[in-house]
């Protein structure tokens, strides 16, 4: 396997520096290869968004002081960068699209001003207006030049998310983190946005970390997928492997519980209980109180083990696969 | 740290209320009658002072401590009355306006906006000048100033609560307006109104003192903290304590009220942080 | 078939709003005809701004239609006597999307659940208490929970409380407005199963408003698809999800991403933005986004007609088999 | 549509002025006997009758009000009853510069310092600097201005002799009155800016700005502050009213020859022509200030430009 673009090792994020502070992310390790798309799937409170923010060192104040582990981007540890280097990394090498396109544009500045702020950081851009118009054209905003003077409140949700993408991609980053970028969009708009992202990814040769709770989005966009539960990655593998042969009981149950358009069962297979809150996570396998295959062993800590090429999980009793 | 400040502030307010209620019965001196032999006596710890008059005396030889204790009662009474009157009127107007919505709401709110930002001290001075300083006057004038703040808060909160789904649900269950307002709206806007009320205690005390200072508040010889400062003004150079101590009393009580108000804001309605006191 | 609980005739709702230049009319709903029977579930499928929320509010008598009427057991809502109105309130109960907004934080759960009973039935206190315990256990909550306040419950539990409240007055029809879209994925199946079970056990009918084709497939018997305030297709759920006729429904089907990386080839890819309802396109409102649009689609609004299988579709091109 | 908005505001302003003039007129009529006040104790009946006719007091109340309005529109509020019998409006206008300059100095320094302190407190959230700034704001909100003025005069002017005790004059004369006048508003602005900066710094658009890689200074002073100023503008009208209220007190304490002190003196001496002029001039000023706030709003928040 080639040298990964991004390599996260043993990342733990607590709410503050104390060892007793509640843990949001626990021992997360993952690799991202150049040009590939990794889906990060989890429910609310699983820590997936915090993971995304931590990569750019944007986790909110008490969290930044409670972070340990390493985030290696092209051989450099992001966590040890000077402020100056951090600012060139942000936007320039790693960029991000946030969930809420309504909130992520500054309401008092024009689209053009916000876009140019990012473009100005690329020295080769002489004609900023032209570059900004091109950037809007690339995300398929009609009549881009006249749109530069518009304000965010004058656009639809789908348009705004495309503008956010134009801003995120203005400095041609190599890694794009997408934090639920389509959750607030209508389905037909979501579809088009995902297609656009795929095109942009190809054009810019970007790697993507795609954070979502929607398995349909993962199936459409990702090469590999990592499933998070209660702050840990419980299973990771190639997208086909995970969808067709999930080995962790959480992945398995979750996939089974999603309604489908092509069949109408009398009941959906359901997981009992609710995901634990950050302060009340069980010991051992975090999923064991809700797991149908749990044994006494499961209240001890399972290891993260590789079961097949690129397929690893954290479970004492993996499902399927002849185990 | 924050909790400590809050506790100290609460303790101070308890002392203020207790002193205002029963303090006057324990004072040796009559706050209204002075001793001509003891005019402008300094506080006990300065040369010439005696523990007979711990905080000194004023130009008529009246005991400053007794007058401050007695003034606390006036401040408390004004606060209680103003908050009861302005709070009731403001809450009724604001809740009605927000609940009705539409044109009614727009007209009422323009009036409230005007009242809110109008320098009502002019009206206060006018009223005071016309009918002479009196306790009733000051309560009316300050209520006139402050009802609009309750109205705005009550209206904004009513609008917020009115949009909550549980109000629609109550309507789908066939509840009438009166029951919706009493069961769903009022209990949910109450915390914010309590915050306003708390923060206003400070405003009321300062306004009352300011008006009394200007001579249109509590009529002399009753010892309002404001009029005490006013009387002491002419003696700042020779007898600073006459103006200093009542002023400090105002400062400490109002600070305590504001600390408690901020604390309640954080606890009851964090969205209003920093916007209550302006 | 049994007598319909609710039905609408020529329902329309126009809002007067402030447009870009002066007052404007927003046609939120036009010519909506639906019939709701006890024990049957009608899906209302559409994206944001299509009018499905307005429809829900009109069915709940929270809003009045501009044209047409809603009838309760065949009698127009406006002409109901006080007594009949109480019966209507008791028989038609909603569950909203957001259980954080639909439970009054200052009321105990038992009072929340009992509200429809207190207002619309003449039950004694003891009967009410018994009924509250009964419906709480029907949704899987212990009766002791009645003493607690909403903030002591998770999102999934809150939605159960909202459902308990809705069924407390033994309604014949539930109006379900996206009841799971604010829920975590592992909770969705629980809530959907619960709703389906309750409907089957008590013979309750429902109107299920949703943007998600897969959920509608699981929950509903029949579906109407709404686009910009008009019904564009109406039929049994199997037909809508497998062989839809209207191009918009087909786009929705393509955009409903299946949780399977091997089934990603869409039939008709959705294109374009949803137009502003203030300025809907002439003719067929979908024509700017429709790959099959002809001149007639721009000029003339298609009527709902039977394509030959008992369902209804509003499209000029339905019989043109060449597409 | 700003044009429509401005029109609505102008109509409102007109009615507010009209209402205020009615209030002032009625208050001055229901109180006491202006004739007795004007003529003193040893006037004859004939003098009184002549005076009543001269003042138009024998006409109906409505006619009197109409007369009053007509005169007021021409700038005629009558003459002061005090020594000199100056025209009331002239008296007010002659005192205006002192008040306006004091308010301008106080408001400008207050805004500047308040915004900076508010931003600093938000940026250093939770540290000693934040606690210190919040303590300043707390004291500023709690200290009664008349007392603060006296304390400052005693300490700074009398004990240390650094600044003049009172009166109107060069820049040094402005320091103490402006500080006294501005402290409450300073505290309010600091708190407001701190709170809205905290909101803004946690917002998604600030996250996106950081993701772009722009400097932290640009994030704070450009992205976050531009949004945090909107609530400050919302409260400008209230601040202005606070300043006027404060001016009456502060000008009295510092013997500042402005309209605040004039209002106070004329009310104490029941000089109704002056009272009427002062109140209406202040109302006009106040309305003007609120109009300015509306314009500021349009300038700072693009979302407002499209609302009617």
GROMACS .gro file of N, CA and C in nm, chain D residues 109-244:
model
  408
 1033UNK      N    1  -1.618   5.782   2.277
 1033UNK     CA    2  -1.517   5.709   2.354
 1033UNK      C    3  -1.576   5.582   2.413
 1034UNK      N    4  -1.703   5.591   2.452
 1034UNK     CA    5  -1.771   5.474   2.508
 1034UNK      C    6  -1.780   5.360   2.406
 1035UNK      N    7  -1.820   5.396   2.284
 1035UNK     CA    8  -1.833   5.294   2.180
 1035UNK      C    9  -1.699   5.228   2.154
 1036UNK      N   10  -1.598   5.313   2.137
 1036UNK     CA   11  -1.467   5.262   2.102
 1036UNK      C   12  -1.415   5.168   2.211
 1037UNK      N   13  -1.413   5.220   2.333
 1037UNK     CA   14  -1.358   5.141   2.444
 1037UNK      C   15  -1.446   5.019   2.471
 1038UNK      N   16  -1.578   5.039   2.465
 1038UNK     CA   17  -1.670   4.928   2.494
 1038UNK      C   18  -1.654   4.814   2.395
 1039UNK      N   19  -1.641   4.849   2.267
 1039UNK     CA   20  -1.627   4.743   2.167
 1039UNK      C   21  -1.496   4.668   2.186
 1040UNK      N   22  -1.387   4.746   2.206
 1040UNK     CA   23  -1.256   4.681   2.225
 1040UNK      C   24  -1.260   4.590   2.349
 1041UNK      N   25  -1.312   4.643   2.459
 1041UNK     CA   26  -1.316   4.561   2.581
 1041UNK      C   27  -1.403   4.437   2.560
 1042UNK      N   28  -1.516   4.455   2.494
 1042UNK     CA   29  -1.606   4.342   2.471
 1042UNK      C   30  -1.539   4.234   2.388
 1043UNK      N   31  -1.468   4.276   2.282
 1043UNK     CA   32  -1.399   4.179   2.197
 1043UNK      C   33  -1.289   4.109   2.277
 1044UNK      N   34  -1.211   4.188   2.351
 1044UNK     CA   35  -1.102   4.128   2.429
 1044UNK      C   36  -1.157   4.025   2.528
 1045UNK      N   37  -1.266   4.062   2.595
 1045UNK     CA   38  -1.323   3.970   2.694
 1045UNK      C   39  -1.367   3.840   2.627
 1046UNK      N   40  -1.429   3.852   2.508
 1046UNK     CA   41  -1.476   3.731   2.441
 1046UNK      C   42  -1.359   3.645   2.396
 1047UNK      N   43  -1.255   3.711   2.344
 1047UNK     CA   44  -1.142   3.635   2.293
 1047UNK      C   45  -1.065   3.567   2.406
 1048UNK      N   46  -1.057   3.635   2.520
 1048UNK     CA   47  -0.985   3.575   2.634
 1048UNK      C   48  -1.082   3.504   2.728
 1049UNK      N   49  -1.195   3.463   2.674
 1049UNK     CA   50  -1.302   3.401   2.751
 1049UNK      C   51  -1.251   3.305   2.861
 1050UNK      N   52  -1.292   3.332   2.984
 1050UNK     CA   53  -1.255   3.241   3.092
 1050UNK      C   54  -1.124   3.272   3.161
 1051UNK      N   55  -1.044   3.363   3.104
 1051UNK     CA   56  -0.915   3.394   3.168
 1051UNK      C   57  -0.931   3.512   3.264
 1052UNK      N   58  -0.817   3.549   3.328
 1052UNK     CA   59  -0.819   3.660   3.422
 1052UNK      C   60  -0.858   3.790   3.352
 1053UNK      N   61  -0.813   3.810   3.229
 1053UNK     CA   62  -0.847   3.932   3.157
 1053UNK      C   63  -0.998   3.944   3.141
 1054UNK      N   64  -1.062   3.834   3.106
 1054UNK     CA   65  -1.207   3.832   3.091
 1054UNK      C   66  -1.275   3.867   3.222
 1055UNK      N   67  -1.229   3.805   3.330
 1055UNK     CA   68  -1.289   3.832   3.461
 1055UNK      C   69  -1.273   3.979   3.496
 1056UNK      N   70  -1.154   4.034   3.468
 1056UNK     CA   71  -1.129   4.176   3.498
 1056UNK      C   72  -1.224   4.267   3.421
 1057UNK      N   73  -1.237   4.241   3.292
 1057UNK     CA   74  -1.324   4.326   3.210
 1057UNK      C   75  -1.469   4.314   3.255
 1058UNK      N   76  -1.508   4.192   3.291
 1058UNK     CA   77  -1.647   4.176   3.337
 1058UNK      C   78  -1.670   4.247   3.469
 1059UNK      N   79  -1.564   4.253   3.552
 1059UNK     CA   80  -1.577   4.325   3.679
 1059UNK      C   81  -1.597   4.474   3.651
 1060UNK      N   82  -1.518   4.528   3.557
 1060UNK     CA   83  -1.534   4.669   3.521
 1060UNK      C   84  -1.677   4.694   3.474
 1061UNK      N   85  -1.727   4.604   3.388
 1061UNK     CA   86  -1.862   4.619   3.335
 1061UNK      C   87  -1.965   4.612   3.448
 1062UNK      N   88  -1.941   4.522   3.542
 1062UNK     CA   89  -2.035   4.506   3.653
 1062UNK      C   90  -2.041   4.635   3.735
 1063UNK      N   91  -1.923   4.690   3.767
 1063UNK     CA   92  -1.921   4.814   3.845
 1063UNK      C   93  -1.987   4.926   3.766
 1064UNK      N   94  -1.954   4.933   3.636
 1064UNK     CA   95  -2.011   5.038   3.552
 1064UNK      C   96  -2.163   5.032   3.548
 1065UNK      N   97  -2.216   4.912   3.553
 1065UNK     CA   98  -2.361   4.898   3.549
 1065UNK      C   99  -2.425   4.931   3.683
 1066UNK      N  100  -2.346   4.925   3.789
 1066UNK     CA  101  -2.405   4.934   3.922
 1066UNK      C  102  -2.386   5.070   3.987
 1067UNK      N  103  -2.287   5.147   3.942
 1067UNK     CA  104  -2.256   5.269   4.017
 1067UNK      C  105  -2.350   5.380   3.973
 1068UNK      N  106  -2.413   5.448   4.070
 1068UNK     CA  107  -2.502   5.558   4.034
 1068UNK      C  108  -2.419   5.678   3.987
 1069UNK      N  109  -2.458   5.738   3.873
 1069UNK     CA  110  -2.369   5.836   3.811
 1069UNK      C  111  -2.355   5.963   3.896
 1070UNK      N  112  -2.462   6.002   3.965
 1070UNK     CA  113  -2.449   6.126   4.044
 1070UNK      C  114  -2.344   6.110   4.153
 1071UNK      N  115  -2.340   5.990   4.209
 1071UNK     CA  116  -2.244   5.963   4.316
 1071UNK      C  117  -2.103   5.950   4.257
 1072UNK      N  118  -2.093   5.881   4.146
 1072UNK     CA  119  -1.963   5.867   4.081
 1072UNK      C  120  -1.905   6.005   4.049
 1073UNK      N  121  -1.993   6.094   3.998
 1073UNK     CA  122  -1.947   6.229   3.965
 1073UNK      C  123  -1.889   6.298   4.087
 1074UNK      N  124  -1.961   6.287   4.199
 1074UNK     CA  125  -1.914   6.353   4.322
 1074UNK      C  126  -1.781   6.294   4.367
 1075UNK      N  127  -1.772   6.160   4.361
 1075UNK     CA  128  -1.649   6.094   4.404
 1075UNK      C  129  -1.533   6.135   4.316
 1076UNK      N  130  -1.558   6.140   4.185
 1076UNK     CA  131  -1.450   6.179   4.093
 1076UNK      C  132  -1.407   6.324   4.119
 1077UNK      N  133  -1.505   6.411   4.140
 1077UNK     CA  134  -1.470   6.551   4.168
 1077UNK      C  135  -1.383   6.557   4.294
 1078UNK      N  136  -1.426   6.484   4.396
 1078UNK     CA  137  -1.354   6.489   4.522
 1078UNK      C  138  -1.212   6.434   4.505
 1079UNK      N  139  -1.199   6.316   4.444
 1079UNK     CA  140  -1.067   6.252   4.434
 1079UNK      C  141  -0.979   6.319   4.329
 1080UNK      N  142  -1.024   6.319   4.205
 1080UNK     CA  143  -0.939   6.361   4.094
 1080UNK      C  144  -0.916   6.512   4.093
 1081UNK      N  145  -1.023   6.587   4.120
 1081UNK     CA  146  -1.011   6.732   4.108
 1081UNK      C  147  -0.966   6.795   4.240
 1082UNK      N  148  -1.033   6.760   4.350
 1082UNK     CA  149  -1.002   6.827   4.476
 1082UNK      C  150  -0.876   6.771   4.541
 1083UNK      N  151  -0.872   6.639   4.563
 1083UNK     CA  152  -0.759   6.582   4.635
 1083UNK      C  153  -0.631   6.585   4.552
 1084UNK      N  154  -0.640   6.538   4.428
 1084UNK     CA  155  -0.519   6.526   4.348
 1084UNK      C  156  -0.496   6.647   4.258
 1085UNK      N  157  -0.600   6.725   4.237
 1085UNK     CA  158  -0.585   6.846   4.157
 1085UNK      C  159  -0.548   6.824   4.012
 1086UNK      N  160  -0.587   6.710   3.959
 1086UNK     CA  161  -0.547   6.678   3.822
 1086UNK      C  162  -0.632   6.750   3.717
 1087UNK      N  163  -0.758   6.764   3.744
 1087UNK     CA  164  -0.851   6.816   3.644
 1087UNK      C  165  -0.942   6.919   3.710
 1088UNK      N  166  -1.002   7.004   3.627
 1088UNK     CA  167  -1.095   7.103   3.685
 1088UNK      C  168  -1.216   7.035   3.750
 1089UNK      N  169  -1.266   7.095   3.858
 1089UNK     CA  170  -1.377   7.033   3.931
 1089UNK      C  171  -1.505   7.035   3.849
 1090UNK      N  172  -1.533   7.147   3.784
 1090UNK     CA  173  -1.660   7.153   3.711
 1090UNK      C  174  -1.655   7.269   3.614
 1091UNK      N  175  -1.766   7.286   3.541
 1091UNK     CA  176  -1.775   7.397   3.446
 1091UNK      C  177  -1.739   7.352   3.305
 1092UNK      N  178  -1.761   7.445   3.213
 1092UNK     CA  179  -1.751   7.419   3.070
 1092UNK      C  180  -1.626   7.488   3.020
 1093UNK      N  181  -1.543   7.418   2.943
 1093UNK     CA  182  -1.421   7.482   2.895
 1093UNK      C  183  -1.346   7.391   2.801
 1094UNK      N  184  -1.213   7.392   2.814
 1094UNK     CA  185  -1.126   7.318   2.723
 1094UNK      C  186  -1.137   7.169   2.741
 1095UNK      N  187  -1.056   7.093   2.667
 1095UNK     CA  188  -1.062   6.947   2.669
 1095UNK      C  189  -1.057   6.889   2.811
 1096UNK      N  190  -0.977   6.948   2.899
 1096UNK     CA  191  -0.964   6.894   3.034
 1096UNK      C  192  -1.099   6.894   3.106
 1097UNK      N  193  -1.182   6.992   3.072
 1097UNK     CA  194  -1.313   6.998   3.138
 1097UNK      C  195  -1.403   6.882   3.100
 1098UNK      N  196  -1.374   6.820   2.986
 1098UNK     CA  197  -1.462   6.715   2.937
 1098UNK      C  198  -1.440   6.580   3.007
 1099UNK      N  199  -1.316   6.560   3.057
 1099UNK     CA  200  -1.279   6.425   3.098
 1099UNK      C  201  -1.375   6.367   3.202
 1100UNK      N  202  -1.389   6.438   3.315
 1100UNK     CA  203  -1.471   6.380   3.422
 1100UNK      C  204  -1.619   6.367   3.384
 1101UNK      N  205  -1.682   6.473   3.331
 1101UNK     CA  206  -1.824   6.457   3.296
 1101UNK      C  207  -1.845   6.347   3.191
 1102UNK      N  208  -1.755   6.340   3.092
 1102UNK     CA  209  -1.774   6.240   2.987
 1102UNK      C  210  -1.759   6.099   3.046
 1103UNK      N  211  -1.660   6.082   3.133
 1103UNK     CA  212  -1.640   5.952   3.196
 1103UNK      C  213  -1.763   5.914   3.277
 1104UNK      N  214  -1.814   6.009   3.355
 1104UNK     CA  215  -1.931   5.981   3.439
 1104UNK      C  216  -2.053   5.948   3.353
 1105UNK      N  217  -2.068   6.028   3.248
 1105UNK     CA  218  -2.184   6.010   3.161
 1105UNK      C  219  -2.177   5.876   3.087
 1106UNK      N  220  -2.054   5.837   3.047
 1106UNK     CA  221  -2.041   5.721   2.960
 1106UNK      C  222  -2.029   5.588   3.030
 1107UNK      N  223  -1.997   5.587   3.158
 1107UNK     CA  224  -1.961   5.460   3.221
 1107UNK      C  225  -2.071   5.355   3.211
 1108UNK      N  226  -2.195   5.395   3.234
 1108UNK     CA  227  -2.303   5.296   3.229
 1108UNK      C  228  -2.317   5.237   3.089
 1109UNK      N  229  -2.315   5.326   2.990
 1109UNK     CA  230  -2.326   5.279   2.851
 1109UNK      C  231  -2.206   5.195   2.813
 1110UNK      N  232  -2.088   5.237   2.862
 1110UNK     CA  233  -1.967   5.158   2.835
 1110UNK      C  234  -1.987   5.015   2.884
 1111UNK      N  235  -2.038   5.003   3.006
 1111UNK     CA  236  -2.060   4.870   3.063
 1111UNK      C  237  -2.160   4.792   2.978
 1112UNK      N  238  -2.266   4.860   2.938
 1112UNK     CA  239  -2.369   4.790   2.860
 1112UNK      C  240  -2.313   4.743   2.726
 1113UNK      N  241  -2.236   4.830   2.659
 1113UNK     CA  242  -2.180   4.791   2.528
 1113UNK      C  243  -2.081   4.677   2.545
 1114UNK      N  244  -1.998   4.686   2.648
 1114UNK     CA  245  -1.900   4.580   2.671
 1114UNK      C  246  -1.970   4.445   2.687
 1115UNK      N  247  -2.073   4.443   2.769
 1115UNK     CA  248  -2.145   4.317   2.793
 1115UNK      C  249  -2.211   4.266   2.665
 1116UNK      N  250  -2.270   4.360   2.593
 1116UNK     CA  251  -2.340   4.323   2.471
 1116UNK      C  252  -2.243   4.266   2.368
 1117UNK      N  253  -2.131   4.336   2.348
 1117UNK     CA  254  -2.034   4.292   2.248
 1117UNK      C  255  -1.974   4.158   2.291
 1118UNK      N  256  -1.944   4.144   2.418
 1118UNK     CA  257  -1.886   4.019   2.466
 1118UNK      C  258  -1.981   3.902   2.436
 1119UNK      N  259  -2.108   3.922   2.471
 1119UNK     CA  260  -2.204   3.813   2.450
 1119UNK      C  261  -2.221   3.780   2.302
 1120UNK      N  262  -2.234   3.883   2.219
 1120UNK     CA  263  -2.258   3.850   2.078
 1120UNK      C  264  -2.130   3.802   2.011
 1121UNK      N  265  -2.014   3.846   2.058
 1121UNK     CA  266  -1.888   3.793   2.004
 1121UNK      C  267  -1.875   3.644   2.039
 1122UNK      N  268  -1.914   3.609   2.161
 1122UNK     CA  269  -1.907   3.467   2.198
 1122UNK      C  270  -1.995   3.383   2.106
 1123UNK      N  271  -2.115   3.434   2.078
 1123UNK     CA  272  -2.203   3.364   1.985
 1123UNK      C  273  -2.136   3.352   1.849
 1124UNK      N  274  -2.084   3.466   1.802
 1124UNK     CA  275  -2.027   3.469   1.667
 1124UNK      C  276  -1.906   3.376   1.658
 1125UNK      N  277  -1.822   3.377   1.762
 1125UNK     CA  278  -1.700   3.295   1.756
 1125UNK      C  279  -1.734   3.146   1.754
 1126UNK      N  280  -1.853   3.111   1.803
 1126UNK     CA  281  -1.891   2.970   1.798
 1126UNK      C  282  -1.971   2.937   1.672
 1127UNK      N  283  -1.990   3.035   1.583
 1127UNK     CA  284  -2.080   3.013   1.470
 1127UNK      C  285  -2.013   2.936   1.358
 1128UNK      N  286  -2.094   2.888   1.266
 1128UNK     CA  287  -2.043   2.810   1.154
 1128UNK      C  288  -1.965   2.898   1.057
 1129UNK      N  289  -2.009   3.025   1.039
 1129UNK     CA  290  -1.937   3.106   0.941
 1129UNK      C  291  -1.797   3.140   0.990
 1130UNK      N  292  -1.780   3.147   1.122
 1130UNK     CA  293  -1.645   3.168   1.174
 1130UNK      C  294  -1.562   3.042   1.154
 1131UNK      N  295  -1.627   2.926   1.170
 1131UNK     CA  296  -1.555   2.801   1.141
 1131UNK      C  297  -1.508   2.801   0.996
 1132UNK      N  298  -1.598   2.837   0.904
 1132UNK     CA  299  -1.561   2.835   0.763
 1132UNK      C  300  -1.448   2.935   0.736
 1133UNK      N  301  -1.454   3.052   0.801
 1133UNK     CA  302  -1.348   3.150   0.784
 1133UNK      C  303  -1.214   3.091   0.830
 1134UNK      N  304  -1.216   3.019   0.940
 1134UNK     CA  305  -1.093   2.957   0.988
 1134UNK      C  306  -1.046   2.848   0.894
 1135UNK      N  307  -1.144   2.773   0.838
 1135UNK     CA  308  -1.109   2.666   0.745
 1135UNK      C  309  -1.036   2.724   0.624
 1136UNK      N  310  -1.076   2.846   0.583
 1136UNK     CA  311  -1.010   2.911   0.471
 1136UNK      C  312  -0.864   2.939   0.503
 1137UNK      N  313  -0.829   2.939   0.632
 1137UNK     CA  314  -0.691   2.962   0.669
 1137UNK      C  315  -0.657   3.108   0.691
 1138UNK      N  316  -0.755   3.199   0.696
 1138UNK     CA  317  -0.721   3.339   0.718
 1138UNK      C  318  -0.681   3.359   0.863
 1139UNK      N  319  -0.609   3.469   0.888
 1139UNK     CA  320  -0.549   3.488   1.021
 1139UNK      C  321  -0.658   3.503   1.127
 1140UNK      N  322  -0.621   3.472   1.249
 1140UNK     CA  323  -0.715   3.480   1.360
 1140UNK      C  324  -0.763   3.624   1.379
 1141UNK      N  325  -0.672   3.721   1.356
 1141UNK     CA  326  -0.711   3.861   1.369
 1141UNK      C  327  -0.824   3.894   1.272
 1142UNK      N  328  -0.813   3.847   1.147
 1142UNK     CA  329  -0.918   3.874   1.049
 1142UNK      C  330  -1.046   3.803   1.088
 1143UNK      N  331  -1.034   3.683   1.143
 1143UNK     CA  332  -1.153   3.610   1.187
 1143UNK      C  333  -1.226   3.691   1.294
 1144UNK      N  334  -1.149   3.743   1.390
 1144UNK     CA  335  -1.211   3.813   1.503
 1144UNK      C  336  -1.264   3.950   1.462
 1145UNK      N  337  -1.176   4.032   1.404
 1145UNK     CA  338  -1.214   4.172   1.384
 1145UNK      C  339  -1.297   4.193   1.259
 1146UNK      N  340  -1.291   4.099   1.164
 1146UNK     CA  341  -1.370   4.117   1.043
 1146UNK      C  342  -1.497   4.032   1.049
 1147UNK      N  343  -1.479   3.902   1.058
 1147UNK     CA  344  -1.596   3.815   1.049
 1147UNK      C  345  -1.685   3.821   1.173
 1148UNK      N  346  -1.624   3.804   1.288
 1148UNK     CA  347  -1.706   3.795   1.408
 1148UNK      C  348  -1.758   3.932   1.449
 1149UNK      N  349  -1.670   4.033   1.447
 1149UNK     CA  350  -1.713   4.165   1.496
 1149UNK      C  351  -1.822   4.226   1.408
 1150UNK      N  352  -1.810   4.208   1.276
 1150UNK     CA  353  -1.909   4.272   1.189
 1150UNK      C  354  -2.049   4.224   1.223
 1151UNK      N  355  -2.062   4.099   1.263
 1151UNK     CA  356  -2.194   4.050   1.303
 1151UNK      C  357  -2.231   4.091   1.444
 1152UNK      N  358  -2.129   4.103   1.530
 1152UNK     CA  359  -2.158   4.137   1.669
 1152UNK      C  360  -2.201   4.282   1.684
 1153UNK      N  361  -2.173   4.364   1.583
 1153UNK     CA  362  -2.213   4.505   1.595
 1153UNK      C  363  -2.362   4.525   1.571
 1154UNK      N  364  -2.425   4.426   1.507
 1154UNK     CA  365  -2.568   4.443   1.477
 1154UNK      C  366  -2.651   4.463   1.605
 1155UNK      N  367  -2.634   4.377   1.707
 1155UNK     CA  368  -2.711   4.405   1.830
 1155UNK      C  369  -2.674   4.538   1.896
 1156UNK      N  370  -2.548   4.581   1.881
 1156UNK     CA  371  -2.511   4.711   1.938
 1156UNK      C  372  -2.592   4.820   1.872
 1157UNK      N  373  -2.606   4.811   1.740
 1157UNK     CA  374  -2.686   4.911   1.668
 1157UNK      C  375  -2.831   4.907   1.715
 1158UNK      N  376  -2.882   4.784   1.738
 1158UNK     CA  377  -3.019   4.771   1.786
 1158UNK      C  378  -3.042   4.850   1.914
 1159UNK      N  379  -2.939   4.852   1.998
 1159UNK     CA  380  -2.957   4.916   2.128
 1159UNK      C  381  -2.917   5.064   2.128
 1160UNK      N  382  -2.876   5.116   2.010
 1160UNK     CA  383  -2.829   5.255   2.006
 1160UNK      C  384  -2.935   5.352   2.057
 1161UNK      N  385  -3.060   5.332   2.018
 1161UNK     CA  386  -3.167   5.421   2.061
 1161UNK      C  387  -3.175   5.425   2.213
 1162UNK      N  388  -3.166   5.305   2.273
 1162UNK     CA  389  -3.171   5.297   2.418
 1162UNK      C  390  -3.050   5.367   2.480
 1163UNK      N  391  -2.933   5.348   2.417
 1163UNK     CA  392  -2.814   5.414   2.471
 1163UNK      C  393  -2.829   5.565   2.468
 1164UNK      N  394  -2.886   5.613   2.358
 1164UNK     CA  395  -2.902   5.757   2.344
 1164UNK      C  396  -2.995   5.810   2.455
 1165UNK      N  397  -3.103   5.737   2.480
 1165UNK     CA  398  -3.194   5.778   2.586
 1165UNK      C  399  -3.123   5.778   2.721
 1166UNK      N  400  -3.041   5.675   2.742
 1166UNK     CA  401  -2.964   5.667   2.867
 1166UNK      C  402  -2.873   5.789   2.881
 1167UNK      N  403  -2.815   5.831   2.769
 1167UNK     CA  404  -2.726   5.947   2.771
 1167UNK      C  405  -2.802   6.074   2.810
 1168UNK      N  406  -2.923   6.088   2.757
 1168UNK     CA  407  -3.000   6.209   2.790
 1168UNK      C  408  -3.037   6.208   2.937
   0.00000   0.00000   0.00000
